[in-house]
XYZ file of C-alpha atoms in Angstrom:
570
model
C 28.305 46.508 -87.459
C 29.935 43.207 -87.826
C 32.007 43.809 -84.154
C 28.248 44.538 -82.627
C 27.585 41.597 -84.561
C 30.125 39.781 -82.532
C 29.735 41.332 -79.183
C 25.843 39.835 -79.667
C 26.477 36.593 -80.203
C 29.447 36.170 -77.705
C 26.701 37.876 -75.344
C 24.186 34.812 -76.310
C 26.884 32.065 -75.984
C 27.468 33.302 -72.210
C 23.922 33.479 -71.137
C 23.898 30.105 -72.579
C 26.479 29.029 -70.351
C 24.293 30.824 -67.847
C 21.741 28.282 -68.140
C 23.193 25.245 -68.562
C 25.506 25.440 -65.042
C 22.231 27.021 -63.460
C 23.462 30.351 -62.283
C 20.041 31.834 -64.124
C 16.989 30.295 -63.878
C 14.136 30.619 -66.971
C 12.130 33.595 -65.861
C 14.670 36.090 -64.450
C 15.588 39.264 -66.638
C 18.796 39.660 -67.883
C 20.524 43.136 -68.083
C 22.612 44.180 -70.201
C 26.028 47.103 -69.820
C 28.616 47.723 -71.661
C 31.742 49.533 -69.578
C 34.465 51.314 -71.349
C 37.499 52.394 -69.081
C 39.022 55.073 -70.222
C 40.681 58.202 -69.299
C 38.706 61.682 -69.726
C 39.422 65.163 -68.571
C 37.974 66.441 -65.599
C 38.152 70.148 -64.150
C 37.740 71.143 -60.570
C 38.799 73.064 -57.898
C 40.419 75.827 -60.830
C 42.563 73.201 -62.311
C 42.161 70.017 -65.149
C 43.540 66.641 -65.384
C 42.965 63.145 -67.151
C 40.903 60.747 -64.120
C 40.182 56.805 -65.166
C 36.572 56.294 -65.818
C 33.587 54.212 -66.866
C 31.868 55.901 -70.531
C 33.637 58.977 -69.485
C 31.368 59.345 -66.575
C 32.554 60.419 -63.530
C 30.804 59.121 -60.892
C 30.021 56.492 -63.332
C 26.197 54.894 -64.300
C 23.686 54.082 -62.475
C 22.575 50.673 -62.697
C 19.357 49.407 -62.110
C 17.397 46.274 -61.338
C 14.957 44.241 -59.890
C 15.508 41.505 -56.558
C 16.277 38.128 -58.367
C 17.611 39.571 -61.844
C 20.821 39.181 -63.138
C 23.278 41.807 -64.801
C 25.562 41.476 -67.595
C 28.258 43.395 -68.281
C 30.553 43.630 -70.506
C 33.876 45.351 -69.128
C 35.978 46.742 -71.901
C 39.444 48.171 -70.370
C 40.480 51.092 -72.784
C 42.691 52.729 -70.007
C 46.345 52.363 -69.432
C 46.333 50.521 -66.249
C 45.020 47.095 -65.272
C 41.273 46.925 -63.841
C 39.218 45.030 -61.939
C 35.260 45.664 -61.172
C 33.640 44.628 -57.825
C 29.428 44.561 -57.402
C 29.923 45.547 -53.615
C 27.155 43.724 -51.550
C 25.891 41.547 -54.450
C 26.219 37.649 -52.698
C 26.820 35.969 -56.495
C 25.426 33.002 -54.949
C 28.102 30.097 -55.939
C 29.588 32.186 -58.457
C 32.563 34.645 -56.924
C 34.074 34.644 -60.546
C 32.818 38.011 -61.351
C 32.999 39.310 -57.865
C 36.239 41.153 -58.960
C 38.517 42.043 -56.061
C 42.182 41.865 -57.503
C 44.235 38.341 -57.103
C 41.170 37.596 -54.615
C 39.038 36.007 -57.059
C 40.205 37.268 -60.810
C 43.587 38.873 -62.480
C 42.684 42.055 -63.711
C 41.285 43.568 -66.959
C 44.909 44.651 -68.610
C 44.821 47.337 -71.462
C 42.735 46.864 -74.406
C 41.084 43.193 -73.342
C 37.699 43.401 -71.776
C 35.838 40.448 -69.359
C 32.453 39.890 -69.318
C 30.837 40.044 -65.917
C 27.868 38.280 -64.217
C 26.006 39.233 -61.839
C 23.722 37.289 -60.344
C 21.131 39.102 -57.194
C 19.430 36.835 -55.075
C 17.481 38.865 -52.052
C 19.306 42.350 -51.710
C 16.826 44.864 -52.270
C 17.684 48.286 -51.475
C 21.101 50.669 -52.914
C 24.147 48.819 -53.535
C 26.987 49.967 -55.651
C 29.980 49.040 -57.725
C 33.592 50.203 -57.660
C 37.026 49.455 -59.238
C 38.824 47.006 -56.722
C 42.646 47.389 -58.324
C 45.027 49.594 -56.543
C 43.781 53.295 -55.840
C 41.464 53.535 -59.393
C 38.163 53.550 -57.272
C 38.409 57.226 -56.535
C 37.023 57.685 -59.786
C 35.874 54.257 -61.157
C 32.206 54.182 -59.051
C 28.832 54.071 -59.156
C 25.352 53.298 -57.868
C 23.555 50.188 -58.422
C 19.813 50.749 -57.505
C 17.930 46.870 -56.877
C 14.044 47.414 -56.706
C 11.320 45.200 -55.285
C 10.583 42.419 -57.804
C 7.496 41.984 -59.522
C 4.327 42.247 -57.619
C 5.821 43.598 -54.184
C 6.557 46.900 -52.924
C 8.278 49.069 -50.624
C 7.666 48.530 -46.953
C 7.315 52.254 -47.112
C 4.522 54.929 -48.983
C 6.221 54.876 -52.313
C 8.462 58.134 -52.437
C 7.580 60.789 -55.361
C 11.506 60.488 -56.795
C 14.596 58.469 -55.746
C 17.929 60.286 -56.277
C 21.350 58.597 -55.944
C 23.596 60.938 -53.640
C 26.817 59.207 -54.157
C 29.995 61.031 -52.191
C 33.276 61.461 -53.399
C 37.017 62.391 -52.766
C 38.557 64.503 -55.256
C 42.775 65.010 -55.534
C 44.275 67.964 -58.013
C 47.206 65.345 -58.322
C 47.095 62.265 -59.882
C 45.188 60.042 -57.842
C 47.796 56.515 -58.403
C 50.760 58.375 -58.075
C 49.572 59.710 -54.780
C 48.978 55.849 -54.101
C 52.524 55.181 -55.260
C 54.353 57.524 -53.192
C 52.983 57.093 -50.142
C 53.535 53.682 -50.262
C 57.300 54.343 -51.661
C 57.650 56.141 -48.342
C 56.576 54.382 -46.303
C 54.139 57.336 -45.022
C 50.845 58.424 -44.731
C 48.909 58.864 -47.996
C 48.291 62.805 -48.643
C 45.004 64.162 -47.573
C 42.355 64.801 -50.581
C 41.643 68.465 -51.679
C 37.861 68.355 -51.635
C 34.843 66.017 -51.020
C 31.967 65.188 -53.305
C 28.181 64.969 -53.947
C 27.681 63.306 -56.880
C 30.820 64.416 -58.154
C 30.561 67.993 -57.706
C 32.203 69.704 -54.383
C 29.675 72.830 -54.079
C 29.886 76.595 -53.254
C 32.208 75.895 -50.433
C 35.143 75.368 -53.212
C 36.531 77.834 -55.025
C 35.977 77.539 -58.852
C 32.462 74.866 -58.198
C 29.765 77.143 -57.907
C 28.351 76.314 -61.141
C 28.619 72.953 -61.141
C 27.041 72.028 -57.585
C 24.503 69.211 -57.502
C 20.823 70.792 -57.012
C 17.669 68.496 -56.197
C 14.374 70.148 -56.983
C 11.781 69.172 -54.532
C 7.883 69.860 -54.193
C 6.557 70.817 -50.843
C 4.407 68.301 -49.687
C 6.556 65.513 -50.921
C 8.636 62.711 -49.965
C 12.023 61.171 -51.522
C 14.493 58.947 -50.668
C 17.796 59.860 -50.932
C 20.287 56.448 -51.780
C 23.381 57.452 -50.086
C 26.835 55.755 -51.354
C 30.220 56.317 -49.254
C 32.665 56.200 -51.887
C 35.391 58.121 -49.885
C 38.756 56.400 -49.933
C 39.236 57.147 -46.291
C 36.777 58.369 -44.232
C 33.537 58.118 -42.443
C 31.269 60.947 -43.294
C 28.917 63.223 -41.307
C 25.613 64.155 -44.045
C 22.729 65.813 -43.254
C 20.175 68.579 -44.824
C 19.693 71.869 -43.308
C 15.920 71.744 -41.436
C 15.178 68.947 -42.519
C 14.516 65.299 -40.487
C 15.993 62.406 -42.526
C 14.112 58.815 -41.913
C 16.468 55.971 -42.193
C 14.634 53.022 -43.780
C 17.667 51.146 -45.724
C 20.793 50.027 -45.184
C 23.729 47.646 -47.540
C 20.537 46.785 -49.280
C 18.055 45.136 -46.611
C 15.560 47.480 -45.265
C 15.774 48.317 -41.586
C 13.172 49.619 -38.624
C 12.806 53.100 -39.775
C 14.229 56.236 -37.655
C 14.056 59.601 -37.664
C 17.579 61.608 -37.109
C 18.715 65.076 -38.058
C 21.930 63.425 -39.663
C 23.280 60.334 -40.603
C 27.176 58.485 -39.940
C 28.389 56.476 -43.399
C 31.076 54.653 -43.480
C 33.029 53.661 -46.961
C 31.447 51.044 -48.689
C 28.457 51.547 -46.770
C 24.578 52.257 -48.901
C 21.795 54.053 -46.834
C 18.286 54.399 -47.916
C 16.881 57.812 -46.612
C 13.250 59.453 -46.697
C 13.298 63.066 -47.010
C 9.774 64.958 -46.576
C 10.125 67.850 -48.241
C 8.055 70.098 -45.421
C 9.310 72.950 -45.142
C 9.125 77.121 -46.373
C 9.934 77.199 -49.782
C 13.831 78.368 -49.932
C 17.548 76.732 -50.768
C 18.507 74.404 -48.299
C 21.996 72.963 -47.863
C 22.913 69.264 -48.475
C 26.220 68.919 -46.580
C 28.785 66.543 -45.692
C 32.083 66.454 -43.848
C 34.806 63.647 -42.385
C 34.778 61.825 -39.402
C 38.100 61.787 -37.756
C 38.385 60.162 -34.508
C 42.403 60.630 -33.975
C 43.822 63.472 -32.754
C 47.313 65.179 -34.757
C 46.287 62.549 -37.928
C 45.766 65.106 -41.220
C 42.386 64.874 -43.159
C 40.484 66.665 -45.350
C 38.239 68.856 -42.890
C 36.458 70.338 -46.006
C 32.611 70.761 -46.077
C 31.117 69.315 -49.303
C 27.867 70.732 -50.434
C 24.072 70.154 -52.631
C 22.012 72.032 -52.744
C 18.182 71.482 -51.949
C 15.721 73.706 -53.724
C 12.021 73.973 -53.607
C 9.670 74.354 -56.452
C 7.439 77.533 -56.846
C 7.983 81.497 -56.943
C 9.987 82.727 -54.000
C 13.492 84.615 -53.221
C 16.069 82.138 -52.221
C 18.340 82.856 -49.002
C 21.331 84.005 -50.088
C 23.582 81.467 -49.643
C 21.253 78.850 -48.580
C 20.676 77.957 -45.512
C 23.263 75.782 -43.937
C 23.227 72.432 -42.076
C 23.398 73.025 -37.958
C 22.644 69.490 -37.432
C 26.392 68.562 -38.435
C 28.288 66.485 -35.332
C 31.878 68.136 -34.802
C 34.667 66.018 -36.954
C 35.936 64.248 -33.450
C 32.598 62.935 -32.686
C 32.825 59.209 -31.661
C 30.100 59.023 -29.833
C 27.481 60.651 -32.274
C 29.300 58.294 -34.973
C 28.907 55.121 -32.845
C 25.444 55.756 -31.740
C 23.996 56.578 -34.948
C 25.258 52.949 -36.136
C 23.757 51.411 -33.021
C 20.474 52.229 -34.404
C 19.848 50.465 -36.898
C 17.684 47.325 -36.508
C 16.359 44.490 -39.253
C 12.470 44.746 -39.964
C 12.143 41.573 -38.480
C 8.227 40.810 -40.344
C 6.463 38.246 -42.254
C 7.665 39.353 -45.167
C 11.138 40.231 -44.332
C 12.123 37.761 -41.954
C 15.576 37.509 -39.891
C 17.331 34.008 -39.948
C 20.473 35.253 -37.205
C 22.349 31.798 -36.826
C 21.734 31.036 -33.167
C 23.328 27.614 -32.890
C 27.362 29.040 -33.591
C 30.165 26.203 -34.541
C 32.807 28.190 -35.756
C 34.059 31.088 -33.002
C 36.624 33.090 -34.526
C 38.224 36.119 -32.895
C 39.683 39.104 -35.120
C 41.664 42.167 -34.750
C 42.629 44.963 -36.501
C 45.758 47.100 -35.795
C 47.351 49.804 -37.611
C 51.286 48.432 -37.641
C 54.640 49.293 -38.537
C 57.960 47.699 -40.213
C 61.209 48.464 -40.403
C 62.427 50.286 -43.358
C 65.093 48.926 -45.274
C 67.108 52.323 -45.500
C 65.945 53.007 -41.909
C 64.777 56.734 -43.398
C 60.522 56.331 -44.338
C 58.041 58.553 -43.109
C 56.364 56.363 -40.643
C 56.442 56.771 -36.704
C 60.265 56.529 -35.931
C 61.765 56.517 -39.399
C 59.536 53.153 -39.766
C 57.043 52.106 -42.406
C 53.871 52.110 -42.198
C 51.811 48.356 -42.160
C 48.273 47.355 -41.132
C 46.542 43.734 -40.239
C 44.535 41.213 -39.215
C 45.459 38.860 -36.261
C 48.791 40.544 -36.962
C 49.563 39.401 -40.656
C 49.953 41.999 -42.635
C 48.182 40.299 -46.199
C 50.458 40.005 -49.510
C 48.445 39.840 -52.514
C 49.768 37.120 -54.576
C 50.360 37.329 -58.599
C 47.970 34.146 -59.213
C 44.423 34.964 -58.189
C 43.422 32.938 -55.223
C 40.278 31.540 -56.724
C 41.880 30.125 -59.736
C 44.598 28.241 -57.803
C 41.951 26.801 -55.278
C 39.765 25.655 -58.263
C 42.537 24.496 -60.331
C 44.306 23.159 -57.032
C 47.582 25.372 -57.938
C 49.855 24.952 -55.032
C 51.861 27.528 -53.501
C 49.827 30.789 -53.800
C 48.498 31.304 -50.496
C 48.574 29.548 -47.212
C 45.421 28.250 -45.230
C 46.598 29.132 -41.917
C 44.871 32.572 -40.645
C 44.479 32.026 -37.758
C 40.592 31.616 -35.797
C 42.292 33.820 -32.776
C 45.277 36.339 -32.756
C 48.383 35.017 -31.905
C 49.145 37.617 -28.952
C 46.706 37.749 -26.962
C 46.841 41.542 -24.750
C 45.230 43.804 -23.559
C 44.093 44.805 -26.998
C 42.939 48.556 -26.302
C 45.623 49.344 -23.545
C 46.841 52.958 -23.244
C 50.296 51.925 -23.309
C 51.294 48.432 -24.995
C 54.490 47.082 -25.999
C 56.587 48.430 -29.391
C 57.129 44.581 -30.446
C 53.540 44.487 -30.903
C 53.397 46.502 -33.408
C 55.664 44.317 -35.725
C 53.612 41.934 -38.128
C 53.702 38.516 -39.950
C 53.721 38.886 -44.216
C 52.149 36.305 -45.787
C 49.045 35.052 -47.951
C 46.815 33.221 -45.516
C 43.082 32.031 -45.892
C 40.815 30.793 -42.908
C 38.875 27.496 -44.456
C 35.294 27.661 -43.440
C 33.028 24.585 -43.796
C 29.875 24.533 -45.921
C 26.769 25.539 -43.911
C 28.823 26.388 -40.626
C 27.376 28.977 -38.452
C 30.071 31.683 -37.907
C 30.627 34.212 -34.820
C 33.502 36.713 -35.736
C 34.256 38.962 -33.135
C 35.802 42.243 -35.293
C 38.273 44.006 -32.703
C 40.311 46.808 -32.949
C 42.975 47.579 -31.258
C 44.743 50.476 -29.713
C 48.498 49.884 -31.564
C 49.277 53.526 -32.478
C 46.337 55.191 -31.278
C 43.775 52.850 -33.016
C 40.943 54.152 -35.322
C 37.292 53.149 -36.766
C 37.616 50.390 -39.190
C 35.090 50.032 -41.311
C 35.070 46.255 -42.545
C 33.330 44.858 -45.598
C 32.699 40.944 -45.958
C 32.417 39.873 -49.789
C 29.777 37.221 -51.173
C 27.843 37.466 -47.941
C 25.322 39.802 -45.856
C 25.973 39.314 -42.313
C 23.686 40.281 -38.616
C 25.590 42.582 -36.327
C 24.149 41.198 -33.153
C 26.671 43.633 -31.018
C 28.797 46.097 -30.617
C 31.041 48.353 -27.461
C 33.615 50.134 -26.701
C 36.934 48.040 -25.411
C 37.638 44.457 -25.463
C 35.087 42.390 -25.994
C 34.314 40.158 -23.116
C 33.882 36.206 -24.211
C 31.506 36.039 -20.845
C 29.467 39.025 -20.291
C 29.307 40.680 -23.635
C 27.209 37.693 -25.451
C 24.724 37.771 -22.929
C 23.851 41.607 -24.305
C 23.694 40.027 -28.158
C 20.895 40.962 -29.858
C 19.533 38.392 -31.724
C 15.876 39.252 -32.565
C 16.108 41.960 -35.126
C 19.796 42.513 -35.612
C 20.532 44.433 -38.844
C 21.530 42.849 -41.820
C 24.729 44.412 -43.455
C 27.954 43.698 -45.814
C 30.093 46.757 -44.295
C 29.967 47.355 -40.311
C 32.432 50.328 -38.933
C 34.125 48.598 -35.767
C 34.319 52.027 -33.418
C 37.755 52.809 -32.297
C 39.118 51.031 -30.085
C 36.067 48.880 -29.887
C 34.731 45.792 -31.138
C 31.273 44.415 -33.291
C 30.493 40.760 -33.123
C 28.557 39.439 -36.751
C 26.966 36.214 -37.655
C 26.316 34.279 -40.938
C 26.013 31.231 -42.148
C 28.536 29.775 -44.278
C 26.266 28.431 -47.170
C 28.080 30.347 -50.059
C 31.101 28.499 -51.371
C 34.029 29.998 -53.340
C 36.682 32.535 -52.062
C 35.270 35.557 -50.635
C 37.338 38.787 -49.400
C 37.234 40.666 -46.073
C 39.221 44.009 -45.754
C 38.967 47.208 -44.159
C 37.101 50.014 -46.694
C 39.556 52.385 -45.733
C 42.138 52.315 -48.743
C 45.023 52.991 -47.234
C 44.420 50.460 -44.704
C 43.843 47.888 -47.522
C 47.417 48.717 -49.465
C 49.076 48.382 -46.079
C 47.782 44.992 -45.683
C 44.469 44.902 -43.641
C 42.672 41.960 -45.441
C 42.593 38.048 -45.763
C 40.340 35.805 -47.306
C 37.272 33.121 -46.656
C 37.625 29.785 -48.457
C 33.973 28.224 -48.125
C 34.224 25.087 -49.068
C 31.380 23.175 -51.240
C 28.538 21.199 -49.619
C 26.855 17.715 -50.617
C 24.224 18.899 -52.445
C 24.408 19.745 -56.090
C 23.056 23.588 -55.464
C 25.804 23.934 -52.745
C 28.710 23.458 -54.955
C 31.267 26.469 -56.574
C 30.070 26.583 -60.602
C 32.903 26.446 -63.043
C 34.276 29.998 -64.503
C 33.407 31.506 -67.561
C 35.208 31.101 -70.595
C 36.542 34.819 -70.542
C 38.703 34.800 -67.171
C 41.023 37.378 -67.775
C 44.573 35.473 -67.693
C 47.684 36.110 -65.126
């Protein structure tokens, strides 16, 4: 009683704090969580082991809110390991403190102290979600966080009967960090997982997860909206429903044009808000999902993951259900890449699109899959090499002093400001054959310095070093347009004059298609540090990441707001 006791009134001294630096206004409602990370047993796939989670739950809770509220939690780290928690696609308006990406903006959560997160929504509306951002542990550290219309509004949509969080997974028998450790001892590849997930259950496909397969119950007649989460470490996903259309209405938590299609391309990272009518003979229908693997000779998981859709009422169920047709093949680019292209912004009244038009900061990225030399000359890369990723060829190194921290406290020495606006080759950037030195990056810890209110142009290009593959890129502490997107190197002349900038959609993840490029826009009105990195995890522990420093306007609402009291400590 007297810890509760304690817990309460630490609680009121923060939102205190709250108020007084005016990161939450008078009327907005305050949630409040409590997380516990701890280890709990898990059993699939006919065998058991211990997995990191949040209250034991695996995926973890769903949050939910309102547009404008703010969330509180309180993140208690009972587990063995050090922790971190990110709220992926919340903006935190001036306040990256809690944003939670490790050595980015916080040191982790270490065993048995906890941290006391805020977060702050401003206009996402839609399915967001939240996910450990510390080594490997979001495999199984996830969730969804569900943001409704605010008071007095609604959906730009009939108002579905239920909503239903479909949240997929990646599931290992071994132990999910070790499999992190070795692969990066080697020098290798990571392993490929044993099994995909729909809300945490793999489905009849599997032996040993019959029982446990996720089952909807639907009434003909009806509509719902599925909220789809990618939480895949390291692939895009095919999902679709067997007979059924799916109407796309949602995406990262803005709402979109909607469109039907018999399946949908997601992307790690990536939220999209679906509208299922449930209109057809009563019967079991297959959910189903699979990997998107655009390289030939790479390993993945080519497992089907399965849900199971059942109508209400009295009739004999097929026998297994009915299966999804409406699946692309695995080596799809095209349906992948086209599928994306769809998506549009609402672009009304009520939801209106502010695409910077007038750009003063151009900046040119690219994204290559590297290599480095092994120091015993024997890892398990491509030629006895190592493997290595970046961006404008610098492979990132985290530092051991959070970023944020030493550019508030003015700490000098963790990180350089010196990414660069272009990359510092420039070549034929998807060639068919291009030079071995180019595969060789820079390791340091670089920012790229962005002045308050700027509008920004980044050109996201991939490149064809080692084959090249989709990178699916995630900006933190901003939304951004994606006004377009091709195959091949983008063209500084012809390619803008294709742009669209009327109803571009409005995103925090966008997958750049191999060997392609996607140009994005946003304005650079939210100061602090904020992260960029490819969602694909192995990508990320080989280095493909760097980091915004926005720096603070005039104004006293443009400025970075002091941390809280509980930073964890280095």
């Amino acid at each position: 009683m007297r810890l509760n006791l304690k817990v309460n009134v630490f609680v009121q001294q923060i939102i205190g704090f709250l108020f007084l630096v005016g990161l939450l206004p008078a009327h907005a409602f305050v949630h409040h969580h409590r997380f516990v990370i701890k280890e709990a047993p898990y059993s699939k796939l006919c065998s058991s082991k211990n997995i990191l989670t949040v209250n034991g739950q695996f995926p973890g809770p769903v949050l939910y809110a309102n547009t404008g509220d703010t969330l509180v939690v309180n993140v208690q780290n009972d587990g063995s390991q050090n922790i971190t928690i990110h709220w992926h696609g919340v903006k935190q308006p001036r306040y990256p403190w809690s944003d939670g990406p490790e050595y980015i903006t916080q040191c982790p959560i270490r065993p048995g102290t906890n941290f006391s997160q805020k977060i702050k929504l401003s206009d996402e509306e839609g399915t967001l979600w939240w996910h450990a951002h510390s080594d490997w542990s979001r495999a199984t550290v996830n969730g969804a966080l569900v943001i409704r219309p605010a008071n007095k509004t609604k959906y730009p949509f009939p108002k579905p009967a239920a909503e239903v969080p479909i949240i997929l997974g990646e599931w290992w028998k071994s132990d999910v960090q070790a499999i992190a450790n070795e692969f990066l001892a080697s020098g290798g590849d990571a392993n490929k997982s044993d099994a995909f997930l729909i809300n945490g259950q793999p489905g009849d496909l599997y032996p040993c997860s019959k029982n446990g397969t996720f089952k909807l119950t639907v009434e003909k007649g009806k509509t719902y909206m599925l909220r789809m989460v990618n939480a895949v470490m390291n692939n895009l996903m095919f999902f679709s429903v067997a007979n059924h259309k799916l109407t796309v209405v949602g995406t990262d938590a803005a709402y979109v044009k909607p469109f039907k299609t018999n399946y949908i391309t997601i992307s790690p990272g990536q939220t999209i808000d679906v509208l299922l009518e449930a209109n057809q003979n009563p019967n079991h229908y297959y959910m189903a999902a699979k990997a998107y693997n655009s390289v030939p000779g790479v390993e993945f998981d080519n497992t089907t993951t399965t849900a199971i859709l059942q109508y209400r009422g009295n009739y004999t169920p097929s026998s297994p259900p009915i299966l999804a047709n409406n699946l692309p093949n695995y080596n799809n680019t095209n349906a992948s890449f086209n599928f994306t292209r769809m998506f549009k912004s609402l672009a009304d009244k009520k939801h209106p699109v502010n695409v910077p038009l007038n750009v003063t900061t151009n900046l040119l990225f690219t994204f290559s899959v590297n290599t480095l030399p092994c120091e015993d000359e024997s890892c398990n890369g491509p030629n006895g090499d190592r493997f290595s990723a970046s961006m404008n060829n610098i492979s990132f190194v985290l530092p051991r002093i959070d970023i944020l921290g030493a550019y508030y406290k003015n700490i000098k020495g963790v990180y350089g400001d010196e990414f660069p606006s272009f990359p510092p080759f420039n070549f034929n950037f998807t060639g068919a054959s291009l030079p071995v030195e180019l595969q060789r990056p820079d390791r340091r810890t670089e920012v790229h310095v962005l002045e308050y209110g700027s509008n920004v142009e980044i050109v996201l290009q991939g490149t064809s070093l080692l084959g090249g593959i989709d990178h699916p890129i995630h900006l933190h502490g901003y939304s951004f347009y994606v006004v377009g997107s091709a195959f091949g190197n983008f063209d500084k002349d012809k390619d803008p004059l294709k742009y669209n900038l009327v109803d571009p959609p409005l995103v925090n993840t966008i997958a750049i298609v191999r060997n392609g490029w996607a140009a994005i826009r946003f304005k650079a009105d939210n100061p602090g540090v904020w992260f960029m990195h490819c969602h694909l995890e192995r990508h990320v522990s080989w280095g493909m990441e760097m980091a915004f420093i926005v720096k603070d306007g005039k104004g006293s609402q443009q400025k970075l707001l002091p941390p809280p009291p509980d930073m964890p400590k280095c």
